CSV table of C-alpha atoms in Angstrom, one decimal:
chain,number,residue,atom,x,y,z
A,35,VAL,CA,44.0,33.1,97.4
A,36,ASN,CA,43.7,29.9,99.8
A,37,CYS,CA,46.4,30.9,102.4
A,38,GLY,CA,45.2,27.5,104.9
A,39,LEU,CA,47.7,25.5,106.4
A,40,SER,CA,48.6,22.0,104.9
A,41,GLU,CA,50.9,19.6,105.4
A,42,LEU,CA,53.3,19.0,102.5
A,43,GLY,CA,54.0,15.2,104.0
A,44,SER,CA,56.5,13.7,106.1
A,45,LEU,CA,60.2,14.6,105.5
A,46,PRO,CA,62.2,11.7,104.2
A,47,SER,CA,63.9,9.3,106.7
A,48,VAL,CA,67.4,10.3,105.9
A,49,VAL,CA,66.2,14.3,106.4
A,50,ASN,CA,66.5,14.9,110.3
A,51,HIS,CA,64.3,18.1,111.0
A,52,MET,CA,66.8,19.3,113.8
A,53,TYR,CA,69.3,19.6,111.0
A,54,LEU,CA,67.2,21.8,108.5
A,55,GLN,CA,69.1,24.8,107.1
A,56,SER,CA,66.6,26.7,105.0
A,57,ALA,CA,64.4,26.8,102.5
A,58,SER,CA,63.3,28.4,99.2
A,59,ILE,CA,60.1,28.5,97.3
A,60,ASP,CA,59.7,28.8,93.4
A,61,HIS,CA,55.4,29.3,93.1
A,62,GLU,CA,55.5,29.1,89.2
A,63,LEU,CA,57.1,26.0,89.3
A,64,ASN,CA,55.4,24.9,92.5
A,65,TYR,CA,58.8,23.5,93.7
A,66,ALA,CA,60.2,23.6,97.0
A,67,TRP,CA,64.3,23.3,98.4
A,68,PHE,CA,65.5,22.7,101.6
A,69,THR,CA,68.8,22.2,102.6
A,70,TYR,CA,69.6,20.4,106.0
A,71,LYS,CA,72.7,18.3,107.3
A,72,GLN,CA,72.5,14.2,107.8
A,73,ALA,CA,75.0,15.0,111.2
A,74,ILE,CA,76.2,18.1,112.8
A,75,ALA,CA,79.5,18.0,110.8
A,76,GLY,CA,80.0,16.9,107.4
A,77,SER,CA,78.5,19.1,104.0
A,78,PRO,CA,74.6,20.2,103.8
A,79,GLN,CA,72.6,18.4,101.3
A,80,ILE,CA,69.4,19.4,99.1
A,81,LEU,CA,65.9,17.7,99.1
A,82,GLU,CA,63.7,19.1,96.4
A,83,TYR,CA,60.1,18.9,96.9
A,84,HIS,CA,57.5,18.9,93.9
A,85,HIS,CA,54.1,20.4,95.1
A,86,ASP,CA,52.0,19.1,92.8
A,87,THR,CA,52.8,15.8,93.0
A,88,ALA,CA,53.8,15.7,96.8
A,89,ASP,CA,57.1,14.0,95.5
A,90,TYR,CA,60.5,14.5,96.4
A,91,ALA,CA,63.8,14.3,95.3
A,92,LEU,CA,67.3,14.1,97.0
A,93,TRP,CA,70.2,15.7,95.1
A,94,PRO,CA,73.5,13.9,95.0
A,95,GLU,CA,75.5,13.7,97.9
A,96,ASP,CA,78.4,15.6,96.3
A,97,THR,CA,76.2,18.2,95.1
A,98,PHE,CA,78.1,20.6,97.5
A,99,HIS,CA,81.6,21.3,97.4
A,100,PRO,CA,83.3,19.2,100.2
A,101,ASP,CA,84.0,22.0,102.2
A,102,VAL,CA,80.6,23.7,102.2
A,103,ALA,CA,79.8,24.6,106.1
A,104,TYR,CA,76.4,26.3,105.2
A,105,ALA,CA,74.1,26.6,102.4
A,106,SER,CA,71.5,29.3,102.6
A,107,LEU,CA,68.8,29.4,99.7
A,108,ILE,CA,67.6,33.2,98.7
A,109,GLN,CA,64.7,34.3,96.5
A,110,PRO,CA,66.0,36.9,94.4
A,111,SER,CA,63.6,38.1,91.5
A,112,ALA,CA,65.4,36.3,89.0
A,113,GLY,CA,64.4,33.2,91.2
A,114,PRO,CA,65.1,30.6,93.8
A,115,GLN,CA,69.5,30.9,93.7
A,116,LEU,CA,71.8,28.9,96.1
A,117,VAL,CA,74.4,31.1,98.6
A,118,PHE,CA,77.0,28.7,99.6
A,119,SER,CA,79.2,29.2,102.6
A,120,LEU,CA,82.4,27.2,102.4
A,121,ARG,CA,84.1,26.6,106.0
A,122,PRO,CA,86.4,29.7,106.8
A,123,PRO,CA,90.1,28.9,106.7
A,124,ALA,CA,91.7,28.2,109.8
A,125,LEU,CA,95.1,29.4,111.3
A,126,LEU,CA,97.0,27.1,111.9
A,127,HIS,CA,100.4,28.5,113.0
A,128,ALA,CA,102.6,31.4,113.0
A,129,ARG,CA,106.2,30.5,113.1
A,130,PHE,CA,109.3,32.2,112.5
A,131,SER,CA,112.2,31.4,110.2
A,132,PRO,CA,115.0,30.1,111.3
A,133,LYS,CA,116.8,33.2,110.3
A,134,GLY,CA,114.3,35.1,112.2
A,135,ASN,CA,113.7,37.7,109.3
A,136,ARG,CA,110.2,36.3,108.4
A,137,LEU,CA,107.1,35.1,110.2
A,138,ILE,CA,105.1,32.4,108.2
A,139,VAL,CA,101.2,32.5,109.0
A,140,THR,CA,100.0,29.2,107.6
A,141,PHE,CA,96.1,28.2,106.8
A,142,ASP,CA,94.5,25.1,106.6
A,143,ALA,CA,93.2,26.0,103.3
A,144,PRO,CA,93.5,28.0,100.1
A,145,THR,CA,92.6,31.5,100.9
A,146,LEU,CA,92.3,34.3,98.2
A,147,ARG,CA,95.2,35.9,99.4
A,148,GLY,CA,93.5,38.7,101.1
A,149,ALA,CA,91.0,39.8,98.0
A,150,VAL,CA,87.7,40.4,99.6
A,151,PRO,CA,84.3,38.9,97.7
A,152,PHE,CA,82.0,41.6,96.1
A,153,ASP,CA,79.0,41.9,94.4
A,154,ASN,CA,79.6,42.2,90.7
A,155,GLY,CA,75.8,41.6,89.3
A,156,GLY,CA,73.9,44.0,91.1
A,157,ASP,CA,71.6,41.3,92.9
A,158,GLY,CA,73.3,41.6,96.5
A,159,VAL,CA,74.7,37.8,96.1
A,160,PRO,CA,79.2,38.3,96.4
A,161,ASP,CA,80.0,36.6,93.3
A,162,ALA,CA,83.3,37.9,92.2
A,163,TRP,CA,86.8,39.1,93.6
A,164,GLU,CA,90.0,40.8,92.7
A,165,GLU,CA,93.1,38.4,92.5
A,166,LEU,CA,96.4,39.7,94.3
A,167,PRO,CA,99.3,39.1,92.8
A,168,VAL,CA,101.6,36.7,94.9
A,169,GLY,CA,104.8,37.9,95.9
A,170,GLU,CA,103.4,41.9,96.0
A,171,GLN,CA,104.3,43.9,99.6
A,172,LEU,CA,101.7,44.9,101.3
A,173,PRO,CA,101.4,46.7,104.7
A,174,CYS,CA,100.4,44.0,107.4
A,175,GLU,CA,97.8,45.9,109.0
A,176,ARG,CA,95.5,44.5,105.9
A,177,PHE,CA,95.5,41.3,107.4
A,178,LEU,CA,96.9,41.5,110.7
A,179,ASP,CA,95.5,43.3,114.0
A,180,GLU,CA,97.0,46.1,115.6
A,181,ARG,CA,98.5,44.5,118.5
A,182,ALA,CA,100.6,42.2,116.3
A,183,VAL,CA,101.3,45.2,113.9
A,184,GLN,CA,102.5,47.7,116.8
A,185,ALA,CA,104.6,44.4,117.2
A,186,LEU,CA,106.4,44.5,113.8
A,187,PRO,CA,107.2,48.2,113.4
A,188,GLY,CA,108.3,48.4,109.4
A,189,ALA,CA,107.3,45.2,108.5
A,190,ALA,CA,106.0,44.6,105.2
A,191,CYS,CA,103.4,41.5,104.2
A,192,HIS,CA,103.3,39.7,101.2
A,193,TRP,CA,101.5,36.0,100.2
A,194,ALA,CA,104.4,33.4,99.3
A,195,SER,CA,101.2,31.1,98.7
A,196,ALA,CA,97.6,30.7,99.0
A,197,THR,CA,97.8,29.3,102.5
A,198,GLU,CA,100.7,31.4,103.3
A,199,LEU,CA,100.9,34.8,104.7
A,200,VAL,CA,104.5,35.9,105.2
A,201,ALA,CA,105.6,39.4,107.7
A,202,GLU,CA,109.0,40.7,107.0
A,203,VAL,CA,110.4,41.2,110.5
A,204,THR,CA,113.1,43.6,111.0
A,205,PRO,CA,116.0,44.0,114.3
A,206,ARG,CA,113.1,46.8,115.6
A,207,ALA,CA,110.2,44.0,115.6
A,208,ARG,CA,109.0,43.2,119.4
A,209,LEU,CA,107.1,40.1,118.6
A,210,ALA,CA,108.5,36.8,120.0
A,211,PRO,CA,107.7,33.4,120.3
A,212,GLY,CA,104.6,32.9,122.5
A,213,ASP,CA,103.3,36.5,121.9
A,214,VAL,CA,99.8,36.1,120.2
A,215,VAL,CA,99.3,36.8,116.7
A,216,LYS,CA,95.2,37.8,115.4
A,217,LEU,CA,94.0,38.2,112.4
A,218,ARG,CA,92.6,41.4,111.2
A,219,PRO,CA,88.9,40.6,111.1
A,220,GLY,CA,87.1,40.4,107.7
A,221,THR,CA,90.0,40.4,105.4
A,222,ILE,CA,91.1,36.5,104.5
A,223,PHE,CA,88.4,34.3,102.8
A,224,ALA,CA,88.0,31.3,100.9
A,225,ALA,CA,86.5,30.9,97.4
A,226,ASP,CA,85.6,28.4,95.0
A,227,ARG,CA,83.4,27.7,91.8
A,228,SER,CA,80.8,25.4,91.2
A,229,PRO,CA,80.8,23.1,88.4
A,230,SER,CA,77.8,25.5,86.3
A,231,GLY,CA,80.4,28.8,87.4
A,232,ILE,CA,78.9,30.0,90.7
A,233,ALA,CA,81.5,31.3,93.0
A,234,VAL,CA,81.1,30.4,96.5
A,235,PHE,CA,82.5,32.3,99.8
A,236,SER,CA,83.7,31.2,103.1
A,237,ALA,CA,83.2,33.8,105.8
A,238,PRO,CA,85.9,35.4,106.9
A,239,ALA,CA,89.0,33.6,108.5
A,240,GLU,CA,89.2,34.7,112.3
A,241,GLY,CA,91.3,33.8,115.3
A,242,SER,CA,94.6,34.0,116.8
A,243,VAL,CA,97.2,31.5,117.2
A,244,VAL,CA,100.8,31.9,119.1
A,245,ALA,CA,103.9,32.9,117.8
A,246,GLU,CA,106.2,29.6,117.4
A,247,PRO,CA,110.2,29.3,117.4
A,248,PRO,CA,111.4,27.5,114.2
A,249,GLU,CA,110.9,24.0,114.2
A,250,ASP,CA,114.7,23.6,114.2
A,251,VAL,CA,116.4,26.2,115.5
A,252,PRO,CA,119.9,26.8,114.4
A,253,VAL,CA,122.6,26.7,116.6
A,254,PRO,CA,124.5,30.3,116.8
A,255,ARG,CA,128.0,30.2,115.2
A,256,ALA,CA,130.1,33.8,115.9
A,257,VAL,CA,132.6,35.1,113.6
A,258,ILE,CA,134.9,38.0,113.4
A,259,SER,CA,136.2,39.0,110.4
A,260,LEU,CA,138.7,41.8,109.7
A,261,PRO,CA,139.2,42.6,105.9
A,262,GLY,CA,141.5,45.3,104.8
A,263,ALA,CA,143.8,45.5,106.9
A,264,ILE,CA,147.7,45.4,106.1
A,265,ARG,CA,148.3,41.9,106.8
A,266,ARG,CA,146.8,39.5,108.5
A,267,GLY,CA,145.5,40.6,111.9
A,268,THR,CA,147.5,43.9,112.0
A,269,ILE,CA,146.1,47.2,111.2
A,270,ASP,CA,148.2,50.9,111.3
A,271,GLY,CA,148.2,53.0,113.8
A,272,CYS,CA,146.1,55.8,112.0
A,273,SER,CA,142.9,53.7,110.9
A,274,ASP,CA,140.3,53.0,112.9
A,275,LEU,CA,139.6,49.6,114.1
A,276,VAL,CA,136.7,47.2,112.6
A,277,LEU,CA,135.6,44.3,114.4
A,278,ASP,CA,132.9,42.8,111.8
A,279,GLY,CA,130.3,39.6,113.1
A,280,SER,CA,128.0,40.3,110.6
A,281,ALA,CA,129.2,37.2,108.9
A,282,SER,CA,127.7,35.0,112.1
A,283,ALA,CA,125.0,33.2,111.9
A,284,GLY,CA,122.4,31.5,113.8
A,285,HIS,CA,121.3,34.0,116.3
A,286,GLY,CA,117.9,34.7,114.7
A,287,LEU,CA,118.4,38.4,114.0
A,288,ARG,CA,117.9,39.7,117.4
A,289,GLY,CA,120.1,37.2,119.3
A,290,ALA,CA,122.6,39.7,121.3
A,291,PHE,CA,126.0,40.6,120.5
A,292,VAL,CA,128.3,41.0,123.5
A,293,TRP,CA,131.9,42.4,122.5
A,294,SER,CA,134.5,42.2,124.8
A,295,VAL,CA,138.6,43.0,125.2
A,296,THR,CA,139.8,39.7,126.8
A,297,ALA,CA,143.8,41.3,127.0
A,298,ALA,CA,146.2,43.9,125.9
A,299,GLU,CA,150.0,43.3,125.6
A,300,PRO,CA,151.6,45.3,127.0
A,301,ALA,CA,149.0,46.4,129.3
A,302,LEU,CA,147.1,49.4,128.6
A,303,PRO,CA,147.2,52.9,130.4
A,304,VAL,CA,144.4,53.4,132.5
A,305,ALA,CA,142.8,56.1,130.1
A,306,LYS,CA,142.7,54.0,127.1
A,307,LEU,CA,141.8,51.3,128.8
A,308,LEU,CA,138.9,53.3,130.0
A,309,SER,CA,138.0,54.7,126.9
A,310,LEU,CA,138.0,50.8,125.3
A,311,GLU,CA,136.0,49.5,127.9
A,312,LYS,CA,133.6,52.3,127.3
A,313,ALA,CA,133.2,51.7,123.5
A,314,LEU,CA,132.5,48.2,124.3
A,315,ALA,CA,129.8,48.4,126.8
A,316,PHE,CA,128.1,50.5,124.0
A,317,ALA,CA,128.2,48.3,121.8
A,318,ALA,CA,126.7,45.1,124.0
A,319,THR,CA,123.6,47.2,124.4
A,320,GLU,CA,120.5,46.3,121.8
A,321,ALA,CA,120.0,49.6,120.1
A,322,SER,CA,116.5,51.0,120.8
A,323,GLU,CA,116.5,54.3,118.0
A,324,SER,CA,115.7,54.2,114.3
A,325,GLY,CA,117.6,50.2,113.0
A,326,GLY,CA,117.3,48.8,116.3
A,327,GLY,CA,119.2,45.2,116.9
A,328,TRP,CA,122.7,44.8,118.5
A,329,ALA,CA,126.0,46.0,116.9
A,330,GLN,CA,126.9,43.4,114.6
A,331,VAL,CA,130.1,45.8,113.5
A,332,LEU,CA,132.4,47.2,116.3
A,333,THR,CA,134.3,50.5,115.4
A,334,ILE,CA,137.1,51.5,117.6
A,335,PRO,CA,138.1,55.1,116.8
A,336,SER,CA,142.4,55.0,115.9
A,337,GLU,CA,142.3,57.5,118.9
A,338,ALA,CA,141.2,54.9,121.5
A,339,LEU,CA,143.7,52.6,120.4
A,340,VAL,CA,147.9,52.2,121.4
A,341,THR,CA,150.1,51.8,118.5
A,342,ASN,CA,153.0,48.4,118.9
A,343,THR,CA,150.3,46.8,121.2
A,344,THR,CA,148.3,43.5,120.3
A,345,TYR,CA,144.7,43.7,121.5
A,346,HIS,CA,142.8,40.4,122.1
A,347,PHE,CA,138.7,40.6,121.3
A,348,SER,CA,136.2,38.2,121.8
A,349,LEU,CA,132.5,38.3,120.4
A,350,SER,CA,129.7,36.0,122.4
A,351,ILE,CA,126.3,35.4,120.5
A,352,THR,CA,123.0,34.4,122.1
A,353,SER,CA,120.4,32.5,120.2
A,354,PHE,CA,117.2,34.6,119.9
A,355,PHE,CA,115.2,31.6,119.9
A,356,ASN,CA,116.6,29.7,122.7
A,357,PRO,CA,119.0,32.0,125.1
A,358,SER,CA,120.7,29.4,126.8
A,359,VAL,CA,122.1,28.4,123.5
A,360,SER,CA,125.3,30.6,122.6
A,361,ASP,CA,128.7,30.8,121.0
A,362,LYS,CA,131.9,32.7,121.3
A,363,THR,CA,134.9,33.3,119.1
A,364,SER,CA,137.8,36.0,119.6
A,365,SER,CA,140.3,37.4,117.3
A,366,SER,CA,143.8,39.1,118.3
A,367,VAL,CA,144.7,42.4,116.5
A,368,PHE,CA,148.3,44.1,116.4
A,369,VAL,CA,148.0,48.0,115.8
A,370,ALA,CA,150.9,48.9,113.7
A,371,LYS,CA,152.9,52.5,113.2
A,372,GLU,CA,152.5,51.8,109.6
A,373,ALA,CA,150.1,54.4,108.0
A,374,GLY,CA,148.0,55.3,105.2
A,375,VAL,CA,145.4,52.3,104.7
A,376,GLY,CA,142.0,53.8,106.3
A,377,LEU,CA,139.3,51.8,107.7
A,378,ALA,CA,140.0,48.0,108.1
A,379,SER,CA,136.6,47.4,107.2
A,380,LEU,CA,132.6,49.0,106.4
A,381,GLY,CA,130.7,46.0,107.3
A,382,PRO,CA,127.0,46.0,105.6
A,383,ALA,CA,125.6,49.2,105.3
A,384,SER,CA,122.6,48.3,107.4
A,385,VAL,CA,125.2,48.3,110.7
A,386,GLN,CA,127.3,51.1,109.4
A,387,ALA,CA,125.1,53.6,110.8
A,388,GLN,CA,125.6,52.0,114.4
A,389,ALA,CA,129.2,52.1,113.5
A,390,MET,CA,129.1,55.7,113.7
A,391,ALA,CA,126.7,55.7,116.6
A,392,LEU,CA,129.6,53.8,118.6
A,393,ALA,CA,132.6,55.6,117.1
A,394,ALA,CA,130.6,59.3,118.3
A,395,ALA,CA,130.2,57.4,122.1
A,396,LEU,CA,133.9,58.0,122.4
A,397,VAL,CA,134.4,61.8,121.5
A,398,PRO,CA,134.4,63.3,125.2
């Protein structure tokens, strides 16, 4: 066996030795293959060299998928084989939906939606992946780093498409525009198949972006409703008063809800006034317990009200995405001596617990 060095020949003029990536040799056919680039950017190309004839061939420039960034040649027992490396998907942005109940993480290219490539042939080369259904709810910790997950307590994630990961945002969330959203390493890949069916993969996506508000921030609109009253704007003196602001819109889910009483006719006794102000002060504090958020439904027990009195309430809501933008509305309620009506409103189930806690705060 002659192990001496010999020059195979000069590289073709289109092949710059500074951009060679990898090489592999088939000793049986006496061929060699080189992968290279013509410039720093662009897809790799393939140079095939024939040792017996000292001749070479340039493979077609479209041999690789346009998104291939790196091509490696390995020498498994079955013979030379190309391992393609697609360009990893890049984060474009993480943007809140207009309602504030979703954070949409967008990539610049299709991903495997959280599927991880694996070796199905036993040769150490990844060649398959298991598809994850679109829309399936999954823990966000599978895709986002620990800091982002902690800022989104109780959130579940799903893939709306191969380029969009959606995190459901709850009122307990602390993530806000300007905060960093970072991917969990080793979880999001790109893949494709060559015309011959060979699986090609990217390295895992990396990086972070700053959370953004919606492209079009909605304008808040405050609404107070009194469903179930005896008649328009009237409740009986035996019923709890429920002021329902849950139909308000444009606050971004976590915008502030501030309730107040602007007047009462006739004037209230001092004890009743203090009790009512206590209820309103409680409602104007963002809840930190399970459920979180601001009280969108205000419940005032009948004991805190005086019959034959008209109360004038107001509700001010603020945009979570732009605190300088707010809206205010008012509603008048007459408390009559008539009986037998019960609660004026129950409101959505999600806010009934807040209403009950508010009522409990009024108990001496």
